[in-house]
Tab-separated table of C-alpha atoms and ligand atoms in Angstrom:
chain	number	residue	atom	x	y	z
A	24	UNK	CA	19.883	-3.917	15.225
A	25	UNK	CA	21.247	-5.154	11.484
A	26	UNK	CA	22.537	-2.348	9.559
A	27	UNK	CA	20.211	-3.900	6.970
A	28	UNK	CA	17.051	-3.656	9.705
A	29	UNK	CA	17.882	-0.072	10.892
A	30	UNK	CA	18.109	1.163	7.050
A	31	UNK	CA	14.512	-0.505	6.058
A	32	UNK	CA	13.156	1.491	9.295
A	33	UNK	CA	14.339	4.545	7.923
A	34	UNK	CA	13.740	4.175	4.793
A	35	UNK	CA	10.750	1.965	4.070
A	36	UNK	CA	10.549	0.816	-0.365
A	37	UNK	CA	7.074	0.880	-1.643
A	38	UNK	CA	5.167	-1.429	-3.574
A	39	UNK	CA	1.463	0.273	-4.773
A	40	UNK	CA	-0.777	-2.543	-6.648
A	41	UNK	CA	-3.775	-0.880	-7.769
A	42	UNK	CA	-6.654	-3.827	-8.130
A	43	UNK	CA	-8.425	-2.385	-10.616
A	44	UNK	CA	-10.596	0.373	-9.341
A	45	UNK	CA	-11.585	3.922	-11.004
A	46	UNK	CA	-7.936	5.115	-10.691
A	47	UNK	CA	-8.439	7.509	-8.532
A	48	UNK	CA	-6.532	6.432	-5.792
A	49	UNK	CA	-3.330	5.091	-7.818
A	50	UNK	CA	-3.179	9.166	-9.030
A	51	UNK	CA	-2.765	10.683	-5.891
A	52	UNK	CA	-0.338	7.723	-4.769
A	53	UNK	CA	1.374	8.998	-7.686
A	54	UNK	CA	1.388	12.902	-6.922
A	55	UNK	CA	2.514	11.623	-3.709
A	56	UNK	CA	5.941	10.321	-5.102
A	57	UNK	CA	6.162	13.725	-7.191
A	58	UNK	CA	8.294	16.751	-6.384
A	59	UNK	CA	5.596	18.851	-5.199
A	60	UNK	CA	4.711	16.150	-2.172
A	61	UNK	CA	7.827	14.623	-2.374
A	62	UNK	CA	7.513	11.432	-0.383
A	63	UNK	CA	11.132	10.749	-0.633
A	64	UNK	CA	11.865	13.112	1.787
A	65	UNK	CA	10.736	10.626	4.418
A	66	UNK	CA	13.046	8.182	2.522
A	67	UNK	CA	10.190	5.953	0.580
A	68	UNK	CA	11.038	4.837	-2.757
A	69	UNK	CA	8.912	3.021	-4.984
A	70	UNK	CA	10.428	-0.144	-6.098
A	71	UNK	CA	8.665	-2.391	-8.949
A	72	UNK	CA	9.535	-5.728	-7.286
A	73	UNK	CA	8.267	-7.226	-3.426
A	74	UNK	CA	11.021	-9.104	-2.735
A	75	UNK	CA	12.536	-5.629	-2.002
A	76	UNK	CA	9.434	-3.523	-0.573
A	77	UNK	CA	8.254	-2.950	2.746
A	78	UNK	CA	4.859	-1.746	2.370
A	79	UNK	CA	2.898	-2.606	0.331
A	80	UNK	CA	0.421	0.297	-0.632
A	81	UNK	CA	-3.123	-0.922	-1.673
A	82	UNK	CA	-5.304	0.650	-4.128
A	83	UNK	CA	-9.368	-0.061	-5.070
A	84	UNK	CA	-11.708	-3.266	-4.484
A	85	UNK	CA	-9.928	-6.805	-3.923
A	86	UNK	CA	-11.367	-8.781	-6.396
A	87	UNK	CA	-11.780	-12.158	-7.248
A	88	UNK	CA	-9.291	-11.802	-10.475
A	89	UNK	CA	-7.095	-9.457	-8.654
A	90	UNK	CA	-7.101	-12.103	-5.120
A	91	UNK	CA	-4.283	-14.219	-5.760
A	92	UNK	CA	-1.785	-11.892	-6.942
A	93	UNK	CA	-1.918	-10.011	-4.020
A	94	UNK	CA	-0.941	-12.966	-1.567
A	95	UNK	CA	1.517	-14.449	-3.595
A	96	UNK	CA	3.094	-10.548	-3.991
A	97	UNK	CA	2.179	-10.214	-0.359
A	98	UNK	CA	3.732	-13.394	0.218
A	99	UNK	CA	7.245	-12.442	-1.122
A	100	UNK	CA	7.525	-9.248	1.038
A	101	UNK	CA	9.960	-9.752	3.440
A	102	UNK	CA	9.419	-9.569	7.137
A	103	UNK	CA	8.768	-7.382	8.775
A	104	UNK	CA	6.336	-6.161	6.289
A	105	UNK	CA	2.969	-3.468	6.540
A	106	UNK	CA	-0.256	-3.178	4.415
A	107	UNK	CA	-1.645	0.354	3.945
A	108	UNK	CA	-5.517	0.859	2.980
A	109	UNK	CA	-5.755	3.709	0.337
A	110	UNK	CA	-8.913	4.538	-0.475
A	111	UNK	CA	-12.401	3.905	0.705
A	112	UNK	CA	-12.382	0.974	-1.787
A	113	UNK	CA	-9.491	-1.581	0.403
A	114	UNK	CA	-10.771	-0.598	3.145
A	115	UNK	CA	-14.577	-0.820	2.218
A	116	UNK	CA	-15.255	-2.078	-0.739
A	117	UNK	CA	-16.217	1.963	-1.568
A	118	UNK	CA	-18.258	2.009	-4.268
A	119	UNK	CA	-17.677	-1.431	-5.666
A	120	UNK	CA	-19.515	-2.661	-2.024
A	121	UNK	CA	-21.629	-6.040	-3.252
A	122	UNK	CA	-20.573	-6.150	-7.076
A	123	UNK	CA	-20.340	-9.745	-8.829
A	124	UNK	CA	-16.102	-9.651	-8.021
A	125	UNK	CA	-15.967	-8.199	-5.161
A	126	UNK	CA	-14.538	-10.474	-2.381
A	127	UNK	CA	-12.818	-7.137	-0.120
A	128	UNK	CA	-12.364	-5.826	2.178
A	129	UNK	CA	-8.528	-6.284	2.263
A	130	UNK	CA	-8.314	-6.884	6.087
A	131	UNK	CA	-10.463	-10.066	5.241
A	132	UNK	CA	-6.757	-10.961	3.561
A	133	UNK	CA	-4.754	-9.681	4.787
A	134	UNK	CA	-2.827	-8.045	8.200
A	135	UNK	CA	-3.978	-4.040	7.421
A	136	UNK	CA	-1.427	-1.849	9.348
A	137	UNK	CA	-2.435	1.269	8.187
A	138	UNK	CA	-5.822	2.714	7.038
A	139	UNK	CA	-6.173	6.466	4.729
A	140	UNK	CA	-9.581	6.768	4.135
A	141	UNK	CA	-10.839	8.960	1.223
A	142	UNK	CA	-12.327	8.636	-2.482
A	143	UNK	CA	-9.547	9.705	-3.112
A	144	UNK	CA	-7.344	11.081	-0.193
A	145	UNK	CA	-5.267	13.593	-1.358
A	146	UNK	CA	-1.656	12.906	-1.734
A	147	UNK	CA	-0.494	14.443	2.067
A	148	UNK	CA	-2.666	11.967	3.470
A	149	UNK	CA	-1.273	8.833	1.759
A	150	UNK	CA	1.514	10.666	3.434
A	151	UNK	CA	0.087	10.838	6.350
A	152	UNK	CA	-0.879	7.328	6.732
A	153	UNK	CA	1.903	5.602	5.059
A	154	UNK	CA	4.206	7.195	8.381
A	155	UNK	CA	1.604	5.465	11.121
A	156	UNK	CA	2.626	2.086	9.001
A	157	UNK	CA	5.849	2.799	9.404
A	158	UNK	CA	5.888	3.618	13.089
A	159	UNK	CA	4.309	0.189	13.253
A	160	UNK	CA	6.772	-1.693	11.314
A	161	UNK	CA	9.170	0.296	13.526
B	219	SF4	S1	-11.610	4.796	-3.017
B	219	SF4	FE1	-12.745	5.788	-4.833
B	219	SF4	S2	-11.038	6.977	-5.958
B	219	SF4	FE2	-9.976	5.220	-4.666
B	219	SF4	S3	-10.078	3.920	-6.290
B	219	SF4	FE3	-11.836	3.163	-5.120
B	219	SF4	S4	-13.331	4.921	-5.952
B	219	SF4	FE4	-11.627	5.003	-7.088
């Protein structure tokens, strides 16, 4: 196994993409990054570019407006890559189900490797879901 691949498995970098939900899940993702929950102790780091990301963390319902951007971001991520659906919205459309602009759920468009249920899920659940996603990347 190459050194770069080994490091990516041990220390995945995350890209958070919010499709425009109520922001509840986004706030919980941010809480997971704070020193109180400290997601970095698992080697996870949030990056601002898909070209450096291993796990795409999606919050909010998939809408017509965000779908092309979401697909483009996914395409720009290097292999192996993983998608994590955080909250009910990306998994089932949640509270936005049957809204005119909603074209989800997320797994209709991208291969989702981990689901974190909740509306919103707690930071502990988000960390648990991302660790499960990491196991699949391995
Ligand atoms: S799952 Fe709930 S908290 Fe999260 S974005 Fe959707 S409505 Fe908001």
